[in-house]
Amino acid sequence: MPREASPSELEQWVAAAFAPLGPIAKADPGYFPREQQLAMSQAVARAVARRETLVVEAGTGVGKTFAYLVPALLSGGRALISTATKNLQDQLFMRDLPRLCAALQVPVRIALLKGRGSYLCLHRLGHARHSADLPDKRSVMTLARIETWAQQTRSGDLAELDGLDERSPVLPFVTSSRDNCLGSECPDFRACHVLKARREAMEADVVVVNHHLFFADMTLRDSGVAELLPSVDLAVFDEAHQLPEAGVQFLGTLLGTAQLLDFGRDVLGLGLAQARGLQDWQGLQARLERAARQLRLACAGPLASGGREVRGMLKLAWKERAGQPAFVAALEELAGATDLAVDQLATVAETSPDFQRLHERAVQLRKLVEVFAHEPEPADVRWIDLSPHQARLVESPLDIREAMLEQLGTPQGQNKAWVFTSATLGDDERLSWFTEPAGLDNATVLRVGSPFNYAENARLYIPRNFPKPNEPNHPLEVAALAARCARALGGRTFVLTTTLRALQSIGEAMRQDFEEAGDQIAVLQQGAAPKRQLLQQFMEDPRAVLVGSASFWEGIDVPGDKLQCVLIDKLPFPPPNDPLVEARVQRLEAAGRNAFAHYFIAEAAIALKQGGGRLIRTEQDRGLLVVCDPRMAGMNYGRRLREALPPMTRLAEEQQALDWLQLLADIRE
């Protein structure tokens, strides 16, 4: 690394790097100078040099990745970069960082660190060869492919295997978890890919991690970040708007039927392989499976009060089930099954490290059952996640505020720079949607607008004479309007819905509309194929409409004229019956604050910015954003939501919107 720079030196170096004929311009053929990018990069440089906390909202097209990486690389210190997903990690590690290191000519060692579930476990692979109970021939072929790859991989990162589905049933057999890792007792300890990745991270100047890994380490000390974080001078959190949700997931307590089934499977496999006849392993596995099934059925129960559907999972308030006889009986059966596991595994725990670890897992599961048999702490909220295949009992803090204050308040935390950045962090000057629940009230805040000419290249249409979202014909009218837009444009349209139910209704109605009119426009619908496959089909077929829900509102990049119209079915307010939403509303009202203004509108503004952000991805892009919710035009709070969007030219009539789309279609031809 270069020597550590003073504040003024670092700002000068950053300015030189982004100069029109500077190293960044030479390294990137598509580079063009942007005052917004330079302003952000110099703000990061000041924060790095002064060891301050900075929160930056950077609009689409600013180039925020280079804006924080350049001062990080030039500063002479060690840096931790955390992003939202493993895909973004790979992009930083494999593309952005190597390109910048070469351009800036800095001899920096970079490392990539993922969660242990991303790496091959050699010990468990050995067990899988002999004891894996794989569900089908495809899984057997996948295991054989992994075995072949295992002979040649250096990193053990399963992302190296093209086409390997992250949901493959083989993965639990060939990866470790905190529960089943044997640590230094493992016979393959010296060759462990997880430990190798952590050693490389400790020796590197820049380490790329993800938010889940960061929070997992805060609670479990199991990812290597705990050892790494005190030694870095700068911690950057990209896509920071996802940080609160990631934290809430990992700072809580979870007991799921999948955990119980995995545990039972490991008990049976190891028991029959190493201690056959010493205990009734099949009986124990059957008891655990029965307890898991009983818990799932009790959680499902009668859904009289409904619940919130999130990414295919129903979210139920704890009060929906707590105290019901079937639910109480299921927890008692679970306590009995885990008691039996603790007792039986205790008799063989000393015979091998594998059995010792299984016994520890049994004890931990028993403790989790005990947690959920009692009432939650006042500061926490509890709920049930329910899907067709599993149930999860979840207890979580309401936000990440206390956890982040603790991190930033330590001596090590106070002696480093913290940078949080995203395209969407709030709709006020203090970015309070993000800074308040993240405990960053005293941070320096910077808002950097997009360099794109939205007024010239983008239009916004909010139909006034349109059914309200609670009216029964609203989904069909959304589908009809979306079909008219897609017809004028010749496809190239996204329809983003706030619920899976609306997604089904709108997708089916559009498909029927096109078929009856004889239009050769394909309707690609979330759930019909994996997300990546649907996007690939959309990119390859210009005469297509993609209808998607939650996972399509952000992280989707379709630049150019392949996507020129985005319709949003209704304002994305948080559902009031969500347990976390209920608890947050109660806390705000108890503090004398208006929950609708401080929470619901702020959440809707963030989601609108994310969804609308799919439209314009480069300075040449043109398009139309339609929000099919008359409340955004007529209600008092509509102005606040409109101002949260980029400054698009607003259209008053549908015909103006269709004429704009026709113009875009004509220009394209």
XYZ file of C-alpha atoms in Angstrom:
669
model
C 0.000 0.000 0.000
C 1.137 3.612 -0.469
C 2.023 5.601 2.639
C -0.919 7.027 4.582
C -2.001 10.393 3.165
C -2.998 13.649 4.862
C -6.526 15.010 4.193
C -5.357 17.618 1.674
C -3.016 15.184 -0.097
C -5.710 12.549 -0.444
C -8.212 15.030 -1.907
C -5.582 16.173 -4.431
C -4.761 12.580 -5.401
C -8.449 11.822 -5.862
C -8.940 14.906 -8.063
C -5.981 13.853 -10.210
C -7.339 10.315 -10.549
C -10.694 11.580 -11.877
C -9.219 14.273 -14.165
C -10.350 14.127 -17.842
C -7.034 12.587 -18.922
C -6.277 10.909 -15.611
C -5.773 7.221 -14.814
C -9.502 6.431 -14.455
C -10.249 7.821 -17.921
C -7.432 5.746 -19.412
C -8.607 2.571 -17.690
C -12.302 2.903 -18.576
C -13.192 3.637 -22.229
C -16.739 4.643 -21.210
C -15.569 7.091 -18.527
C -16.751 10.694 -18.581
C -16.043 13.305 -15.866
C -18.942 13.824 -13.426
C -18.833 16.553 -10.830
C -21.146 14.436 -8.630
C -18.686 11.542 -8.628
C -15.753 13.796 -7.755
C -17.752 15.489 -4.960
C -18.601 12.121 -3.436
C -15.052 10.788 -3.788
C -13.520 13.828 -2.109
C -16.066 13.578 0.728
C -15.024 9.955 1.208
C -11.374 11.044 1.139
C -12.026 13.579 3.935
C -13.850 10.972 6.011
C -11.007 8.486 5.530
C -8.281 10.964 6.428
C -10.151 12.320 9.473
C -11.567 8.970 10.661
C -15.154 10.221 10.423
C -18.528 8.648 9.654
C -20.098 9.590 6.317
C -23.488 8.702 4.807
C -23.817 9.338 1.055
C -26.902 9.019 -1.115
C -25.629 8.917 -4.699
C -28.155 8.976 -7.539
C -28.103 6.558 -10.453
C -25.147 7.187 -12.764
C -22.893 8.898 -10.212
C -20.443 6.005 -10.286
C -20.393 5.532 -6.521
C -18.330 2.316 -6.645
C -15.287 4.091 -8.116
C -16.059 7.141 -5.946
C -15.360 5.219 -2.743
C -12.791 2.742 -4.094
C -10.384 5.393 -5.401
C -9.793 7.127 -2.017
C -9.790 3.723 -0.306
C -6.968 2.520 -2.564
C -5.002 5.792 -2.463
C -5.285 6.300 1.309
C -2.544 3.879 2.298
C -4.761 2.199 4.916
C -6.572 -1.131 5.121
C -10.185 -1.260 3.972
C -13.199 -3.511 4.450
C -15.828 -3.235 1.689
C -19.240 -4.745 2.451
C -21.982 -5.050 -0.146
C -25.461 -6.545 -0.308
C -25.035 -9.797 -2.236
C -22.471 -12.398 -3.215
C -22.916 -11.393 -6.875
C -21.919 -7.805 -6.077
C -18.980 -9.124 -4.041
C -17.758 -11.070 -7.052
C -18.141 -7.991 -9.289
C -16.029 -5.861 -6.938
C -13.361 -8.521 -6.460
C -13.089 -9.798 -10.032
C -13.723 -6.632 -12.081
C -13.759 -3.260 -10.310
C -10.858 -3.628 -7.881
C -8.356 -5.227 -10.303
C -9.162 -2.585 -12.935
C -8.664 0.276 -10.460
C -5.505 -1.158 -8.905
C -3.940 -1.352 -12.381
C -5.106 2.149 -13.324
C -3.862 3.763 -10.103
C -0.710 1.614 -10.026
C -1.083 0.744 -6.367
C 0.391 -2.592 -5.187
C -2.671 -3.601 -3.171
C -3.499 -7.134 -2.043
C -7.235 -7.825 -2.303
C -9.223 -10.704 -0.838
C -12.765 -12.014 -1.039
C -14.438 -13.392 2.086
C -17.848 -15.084 2.059
C -19.851 -17.036 4.598
C -18.770 -20.600 5.320
C -21.776 -21.919 3.372
C -20.173 -20.597 0.172
C -17.135 -22.873 0.493
C -16.657 -26.593 -0.031
C -16.134 -28.543 3.210
C -13.709 -31.376 2.481
C -14.705 -33.320 5.602
C -18.416 -33.271 4.800
C -17.708 -34.082 1.145
C -15.969 -37.235 2.363
C -19.055 -38.187 4.398
C -21.363 -37.380 1.484
C -19.628 -39.936 -0.733
C -20.747 -42.724 1.579
C -23.821 -41.549 3.476
C -25.617 -38.812 1.524
C -29.294 -39.593 1.072
C -29.756 -37.674 -2.172
C -33.284 -37.179 -3.514
C -32.758 -37.886 -7.242
C -30.333 -38.737 -10.055
C -29.706 -35.078 -10.792
C -28.405 -34.584 -7.259
C -26.141 -37.637 -7.616
C -24.710 -36.125 -10.815
C -24.223 -32.762 -9.068
C -22.306 -34.454 -6.241
C -20.086 -36.224 -8.782
C -19.409 -32.895 -10.497
C -18.469 -31.283 -7.182
C -16.094 -34.173 -6.412
C -14.301 -33.679 -9.726
C -14.050 -29.916 -9.191
C -12.796 -30.434 -5.622
C -9.606 -31.991 -6.994
C -8.613 -28.794 -8.818
C -10.105 -25.805 -6.977
C -7.775 -23.536 -5.085
C -10.352 -21.368 -3.315
C -13.128 -23.899 -2.683
C -15.632 -21.139 -3.556
C -18.669 -22.930 -4.973
C -19.387 -19.897 -7.181
C -16.665 -21.260 -9.468
C -19.073 -24.027 -10.536
C -21.122 -22.619 -13.417
C -24.809 -23.456 -13.247
C -24.779 -24.732 -9.665
C -28.163 -23.791 -8.188
C -27.860 -22.104 -4.771
C -30.984 -24.072 -3.762
C -29.477 -27.455 -4.713
C -30.266 -30.153 -2.115
C -26.650 -31.296 -2.429
C -25.152 -28.151 -0.870
C -25.927 -28.950 2.804
C -24.018 -32.229 2.347
C -20.829 -30.570 1.070
C -20.704 -27.316 3.059
C -20.321 -26.656 6.764
C -22.335 -24.494 9.122
C -21.447 -23.043 12.483
C -23.471 -25.897 13.979
C -21.635 -28.793 12.344
C -18.094 -27.415 11.828
C -15.546 -29.397 13.878
C -12.990 -26.590 14.037
C -9.471 -27.680 14.978
C -10.759 -31.207 15.656
C -11.506 -31.695 11.960
C -9.174 -34.148 10.161
C -9.153 -31.766 7.161
C -8.460 -28.694 9.295
C -5.152 -27.787 7.605
C -6.707 -27.917 4.117
C -9.926 -26.099 5.110
C -11.062 -23.646 2.422
C -12.898 -21.451 4.962
C -9.781 -21.000 7.086
C -7.674 -20.371 3.994
C -10.066 -17.587 2.886
C -9.900 -16.043 6.363
C -6.081 -16.187 6.432
C -5.924 -14.462 3.042
C -8.349 -11.822 4.293
C -6.198 -11.096 7.338
C -3.150 -10.620 5.083
C -4.910 -8.421 2.507
C -5.083 -4.635 2.230
C -8.668 -4.593 0.895
C -11.220 -7.252 1.836
C -14.650 -7.624 0.204
C -17.433 -9.095 2.383
C -21.245 -8.856 2.430
C -23.731 -7.423 4.938
C -24.974 -10.828 6.083
C -21.408 -11.853 6.917
C -20.835 -8.638 8.867
C -23.909 -9.104 11.060
C -23.449 -12.850 11.420
C -20.091 -12.089 12.963
C -21.504 -9.482 15.327
C -23.747 -12.155 16.841
C -21.903 -15.442 16.264
C -18.238 -14.453 15.835
C -18.175 -17.076 13.112
C -17.190 -15.420 9.839
C -13.704 -14.015 10.408
C -14.889 -10.391 10.294
C -14.507 -10.085 14.076
C -10.745 -10.567 13.737
C -10.535 -8.423 10.628
C -12.612 -5.358 11.559
C -10.361 -3.966 14.332
C -7.394 -3.916 11.938
C -8.952 -1.843 9.135
C -8.849 1.937 8.778
C -11.952 2.197 6.597
C -15.230 0.269 6.495
C -17.470 0.929 3.474
C -21.051 -0.363 3.219
C -22.303 -0.214 -0.357
C -26.017 -0.771 -1.079
C -26.426 0.406 2.525
C -30.214 0.606 2.240
C -30.199 -3.193 2.656
C -28.139 -3.029 5.838
C -31.065 -2.645 8.302
C -32.946 -5.667 6.919
C -29.804 -7.802 6.884
C -29.086 -6.813 10.467
C -32.578 -7.550 11.740
C -32.313 -11.035 10.192
C -29.003 -11.873 11.825
C -29.255 -10.092 15.174
C -32.261 -12.137 16.188
C -32.975 -15.713 17.236
C -34.265 -18.330 14.818
C -35.687 -21.831 15.245
C -36.846 -23.518 12.044
C -38.162 -26.893 11.009
C -35.404 -27.058 8.356
C -32.825 -26.870 11.175
C -34.490 -29.806 12.903
C -34.650 -31.903 9.737
C -30.989 -31.172 8.908
C -30.000 -32.104 12.445
C -31.998 -35.336 12.293
C -30.424 -36.221 8.948
C -26.911 -35.677 10.355
C -27.745 -37.742 13.467
C -28.954 -40.674 11.368
C -26.060 -40.545 8.882
C -23.328 -40.335 11.512
C -25.039 -42.737 13.921
C -25.334 -45.505 11.334
C -21.810 -44.864 9.999
C -19.907 -44.679 13.306
C -22.123 -45.982 16.152
C -24.563 -48.463 14.663
C -26.422 -50.351 17.389
C -25.318 -48.097 20.248
C -28.560 -46.056 20.127
C -31.810 -46.140 18.176
C -30.656 -43.555 15.649
C -33.520 -44.201 13.259
C -36.026 -43.787 16.082
C -34.398 -40.502 17.161
C -34.409 -39.170 13.594
C -38.070 -40.160 13.209
C -38.943 -38.382 16.488
C -37.206 -35.190 15.347
C -38.921 -35.356 11.960
C -42.303 -35.879 13.616
C -41.731 -32.908 15.932
C -40.748 -30.702 12.973
C -43.847 -31.753 11.032
C -46.107 -31.116 14.044
C -44.606 -27.645 14.503
C -45.131 -26.748 10.851
C -48.764 -27.899 10.946
C -49.414 -25.994 14.179
C -47.882 -22.848 12.665
C -49.995 -23.214 9.521
C -53.255 -23.683 11.467
C -56.350 -21.700 10.417
C -55.270 -18.448 8.728
C -58.300 -16.459 9.845
C -56.435 -13.191 10.360
C -54.276 -13.587 7.289
C -50.667 -12.517 7.337
C -48.141 -10.796 5.118
C -46.663 -12.593 2.122
C -42.971 -11.814 1.633
C -40.971 -13.511 -1.145
C -43.262 -16.526 -1.146
C -43.322 -16.824 2.647
C -46.272 -15.951 4.884
C -45.353 -13.797 7.872
C -47.645 -14.327 10.878
C -47.770 -12.317 14.088
C -46.757 -14.328 17.151
C -50.144 -13.669 18.736
C -51.745 -15.639 15.863
C -50.429 -18.879 17.385
C -49.090 -18.258 20.900
C -51.214 -20.036 23.498
C -53.163 -22.166 21.034
C -53.347 -25.807 22.199
C -51.870 -27.262 18.975
C -48.960 -24.792 19.056
C -48.241 -25.383 22.758
C -48.355 -29.145 22.164
C -45.947 -28.802 19.212
C -43.407 -26.905 21.348
C -43.736 -29.567 24.065
C -43.140 -32.340 21.514
C -40.133 -30.425 20.239
C -38.771 -30.118 23.784
C -39.186 -33.871 24.234
C -37.443 -34.671 20.946
C -34.483 -32.393 21.672
C -34.230 -33.747 25.253
C -33.976 -37.252 23.785
C -31.310 -36.109 21.328
C -29.267 -34.521 24.122
C -29.439 -37.721 26.199
C -28.659 -40.184 23.409
C -25.811 -38.151 21.946
C -24.265 -37.660 25.392
C -23.538 -41.411 25.510
C -21.312 -41.225 22.410
C -20.092 -37.616 22.520
C -16.594 -38.613 23.605
C -16.103 -41.148 20.819
C -15.429 -38.611 18.019
C -15.388 -34.874 17.317
C -18.400 -35.331 15.003
C -20.519 -36.744 17.813
C -19.297 -34.090 20.227
C -20.420 -31.384 17.799
C -23.789 -33.102 17.300
C -24.297 -33.162 21.059
C -23.539 -29.427 21.246
C -26.092 -28.819 18.467
C -28.695 -30.800 20.398
C -28.073 -28.687 23.507
C -28.369 -25.483 21.475
C -31.639 -26.610 19.853
C -33.040 -27.424 23.289
C -32.145 -23.909 24.469
C -33.870 -22.384 21.432
C -37.045 -24.343 22.197
C -36.917 -22.932 25.709
C -36.543 -19.368 24.363
C -39.718 -19.639 22.295
C -41.636 -21.302 25.113
C -41.424 -17.987 27.045
C -42.499 -14.430 26.223
C -40.106 -12.208 24.213
C -38.120 -9.335 25.677
C -39.978 -5.966 25.551
C -37.498 -4.495 23.040
C -37.859 -7.419 20.622
C -40.581 -8.548 18.250
C -41.490 -12.148 17.491
C -43.219 -13.694 14.474
C -43.591 -16.879 12.408
C -42.391 -17.355 8.834
C -44.425 -19.999 7.033
C -43.891 -21.566 3.597
C -45.250 -24.763 2.022
C -42.105 -26.603 3.133
C -41.058 -25.110 6.451
C -41.913 -22.939 9.440
C -39.536 -20.613 11.282
C -39.956 -19.020 14.703
C -38.163 -15.647 14.689
C -37.342 -13.171 17.458
C -35.565 -9.983 16.477
C -34.746 -6.427 17.555
C -36.795 -3.734 15.804
C -33.732 -2.204 14.131
C -29.926 -2.264 14.088
C -29.471 0.956 16.084
C -28.061 -0.523 19.306
C -25.816 -2.957 17.447
C -24.324 -0.232 15.239
C -23.881 2.210 18.131
C -21.980 -0.517 19.949
C -19.716 -1.107 16.928
C -19.031 2.561 16.281
C -18.573 3.290 19.986
C -15.714 0.872 20.632
C -12.144 2.246 20.676
C -11.493 0.435 17.382
C -14.728 1.784 15.917
C -13.885 5.368 16.845
C -10.444 5.047 15.269
C -11.632 4.252 11.751
C -13.667 5.843 8.986
C -17.153 4.486 8.282
C -18.829 5.147 4.926
C -22.420 4.132 4.103
C -23.700 4.662 0.569
C -26.619 3.799 -1.709
C -28.809 5.363 -4.377
C -31.741 5.358 -1.925
C -31.299 6.256 1.742
C -34.135 8.673 2.516
C -36.351 11.489 1.312
C -35.130 14.296 3.599
C -31.853 16.176 3.965
C -30.683 14.121 6.952
C -31.560 10.818 5.232
C -33.295 9.925 8.468
C -34.996 6.839 6.973
C -31.537 5.246 7.129
C -29.539 7.211 9.690
C -32.042 7.008 12.549
C -32.575 3.221 12.769
C -28.875 2.684 11.998
C -27.743 4.846 14.935
C -25.933 7.326 12.663
C -27.497 10.560 13.976
C -24.097 12.304 14.224
C -22.761 11.224 10.836
C -21.861 13.685 8.086
C -24.543 13.409 5.392
C -24.109 14.089 1.663
C -26.757 13.831 -1.069
C -25.375 13.707 -4.614
C -27.889 13.861 -7.452
C -27.785 11.888 -10.669
C -25.897 13.381 -13.629
C -28.629 12.133 -15.997
C -30.991 14.556 -17.741
C -34.267 13.131 -16.416
C -36.353 16.135 -17.480
C -35.470 15.541 -21.122
C -35.205 11.746 -21.205
C -37.873 10.495 -18.762
C -41.586 11.003 -18.290
C -43.831 10.330 -15.279
C -47.519 9.513 -15.676
C -49.908 9.140 -12.703
C -53.457 8.468 -13.962
C -55.959 10.523 -11.944
C -59.217 8.903 -13.073
C -58.156 5.422 -12.070
C -59.576 2.882 -9.589
C -58.134 3.104 -6.095
C -55.957 0.164 -5.026
C -58.648 -1.180 -2.663
C -61.246 -1.363 -5.451
C -61.747 -4.875 -6.909
C -61.157 -3.851 -10.533
C -57.800 -2.173 -9.829
C -55.556 -5.122 -10.910
C -57.462 -5.562 -14.180
C -57.211 -1.843 -14.963
C -53.474 -1.944 -14.226
C -53.146 -4.892 -16.625
C -55.144 -3.069 -19.318
C -53.050 0.106 -19.030
C -49.813 -1.926 -19.014
C -50.960 -3.749 -22.151
C -51.674 -0.441 -23.940
C -48.242 0.878 -22.996
C -46.463 -2.300 -24.064
C -48.397 -2.311 -27.342
C -47.315 1.277 -28.130
C -43.717 0.473 -27.310
C -43.607 -3.026 -28.804
C -42.774 -4.761 -25.505
C -39.750 -3.567 -23.466
C -41.877 -3.117 -20.324
C -41.612 -3.997 -16.627
C -44.701 -4.261 -14.425
C -43.735 -4.132 -10.743
C -46.344 -5.270 -8.231
C -46.493 -4.863 -4.463
C -48.002 -8.321 -3.801
C -47.782 -11.801 -5.285
C -51.578 -11.874 -5.568
C -51.579 -8.788 -7.802
C -48.707 -10.275 -9.802
C -50.820 -13.327 -10.676
C -53.915 -11.295 -11.579
C -52.065 -8.750 -13.711
C -49.880 -11.320 -15.466
C -52.840 -13.514 -16.431
C -54.954 -10.553 -17.587
C -52.149 -9.185 -19.778
C -51.508 -12.588 -21.320
C -55.187 -12.937 -22.165
C -55.335 -9.378 -23.555
C -52.409 -9.976 -25.934
C -53.755 -13.351 -27.079
C -57.220 -11.965 -27.846
C -55.767 -9.021 -29.783
C -53.323 -11.232 -31.662
C -50.285 -9.324 -30.317
C -46.980 -11.174 -30.458
C -45.884 -9.885 -27.034
C -44.640 -12.412 -24.479
C -45.569 -12.086 -20.794
C -42.744 -13.290 -18.554
C -43.995 -13.785 -15.014
C -42.044 -14.145 -11.766
C -42.231 -17.734 -10.535
C -42.442 -19.295 -13.996
C -38.632 -19.628 -14.137
C -35.588 -18.596 -12.028
C -35.042 -14.837 -11.819
C -31.814 -14.897 -13.839
C -33.457 -16.927 -16.600
C -36.438 -14.559 -16.808
C -34.127 -11.550 -17.119
C -32.123 -13.296 -19.828
C -35.318 -14.022 -21.769
C -36.397 -10.392 -21.391
C -33.046 -9.110 -22.662
C -33.126 -11.453 -25.660
C -36.765 -10.847 -26.638
C -37.574 -7.143 -27.228
C -41.303 -7.923 -27.602
C -41.699 -8.944 -23.956
C -43.264 -7.725 -20.726
C -41.830 -8.873 -17.406
C -44.208 -8.936 -14.423
C -42.357 -9.138 -11.111
C -42.789 -8.473 -7.410
C -40.393 -7.730 -4.521
C -37.129 -9.179 -5.876
C -37.461 -7.241 -9.168
C -37.780 -3.797 -7.560
C -34.029 -3.422 -7.059
C -30.689 -4.820 -8.183
C -31.923 -5.184 -11.779
C -29.872 -3.429 -14.455
C -31.316 -3.344 -18.006
C -29.538 -0.445 -19.748
C -30.280 0.920 -23.211
C -33.560 0.565 -25.108
C -34.316 -2.992 -23.932
C -36.408 -1.495 -21.092
C -38.260 1.766 -21.740
C -41.420 1.536 -19.646
C -41.883 0.679 -15.956
C -45.360 0.439 -14.390
C -45.876 0.236 -10.629
C -49.282 -1.102 -9.615
C -49.740 0.935 -6.408
C -47.877 2.893 -3.763
C -45.593 0.463 -1.901
C -46.668 1.228 1.679
C -45.571 -1.340 4.278
C -48.433 -3.732 5.143
C -49.830 -2.694 8.548
C -50.344 -6.318 9.642
C -46.635 -7.153 9.351
C -45.384 -7.904 12.912
C -42.285 -5.735 12.514
C -44.352 -2.877 11.081
C -46.870 -3.129 13.947
C -44.089 -3.022 16.533
C -42.357 -0.049 14.906
C -45.636 1.862 14.658
C -46.337 1.238 18.353
C -42.878 2.535 19.274
C -43.328 5.706 17.194
C -46.789 6.403 18.607
C -45.548 5.804 22.156
C -42.931 8.502 21.496
C -45.676 10.887 20.319
C -44.686 10.734 16.630
C -46.925 10.376 13.596
C -46.308 6.858 12.294
C -47.823 7.543 8.879
C -45.562 10.537 8.189
C -42.405 9.205 9.817
C -42.621 5.581 8.751
C -45.196 4.645 6.093
C -44.531 7.523 3.697
C -40.755 7.276 4.158
C -40.829 3.530 3.420
C -43.005 4.077 0.331
C -40.671 6.810 -0.926
C -37.641 4.521 -0.673
C -39.395 1.659 -2.452
C -40.648 4.003 -5.213
C -37.118 5.279 -5.791
C -35.878 1.698 -6.051
C -38.612 0.574 -8.445
C -38.496 3.712 -10.574
C -34.716 3.440 -10.649
C -34.979 0.432 -12.982
C -35.932 2.774 -15.861
C -32.960 5.063 -16.573
C -29.583 3.323 -16.228
C -27.322 5.334 -18.580
C -27.156 8.928 -19.811
C -28.651 7.871 -23.179
C -31.632 5.932 -21.769
C -35.176 7.201 -22.315
C -38.413 5.927 -20.860
C -41.750 6.273 -19.079
C -42.587 5.581 -15.430
C -46.268 4.944 -14.644
C -47.581 4.770 -11.066
C -51.120 3.345 -11.209
C -52.245 4.884 -7.930
C -54.340 8.089 -8.007
C -53.394 8.814 -4.365
C -49.963 9.903 -5.583
C -51.636 12.637 -7.649
C -54.498 13.659 -5.349
C -53.501 13.166 -1.700
C -51.502 15.710 0.296
C -48.634 13.293 0.845
C -48.424 12.644 -2.922
C -46.155 15.641 -3.388
C -43.597 14.221 -0.977
C -43.613 10.921 -2.881
C -43.319 12.642 -6.263
C -40.372 14.689 -5.018
C -38.636 11.506 -3.909
C -38.380 10.470 -7.568
C -35.835 11.904 -10.028
C -37.040 15.117 -11.757
C -38.917 13.457 -14.638
C -41.252 15.534 -16.825
C -44.796 14.815 -15.699
C -47.572 13.948 -18.156
C -51.236 14.687 -17.433
C -53.042 12.413 -19.906
C -52.727 8.788 -20.982
C -52.538 9.745 -24.650
C -49.455 11.865 -23.925
C -47.863 8.812 -22.298
C -48.711 6.573 -25.252
C -47.444 9.210 -27.716
C -44.121 9.359 -25.827
C -43.780 5.572 -26.010
C -44.649 5.614 -29.718
C -41.957 8.258 -30.245
C -39.403 6.046 -28.471
C -40.452 3.107 -30.648
C -40.085 5.234 -33.811
C -36.634 6.517 -32.761
C -35.505 2.941 -32.136
C -36.519 1.865 -35.628
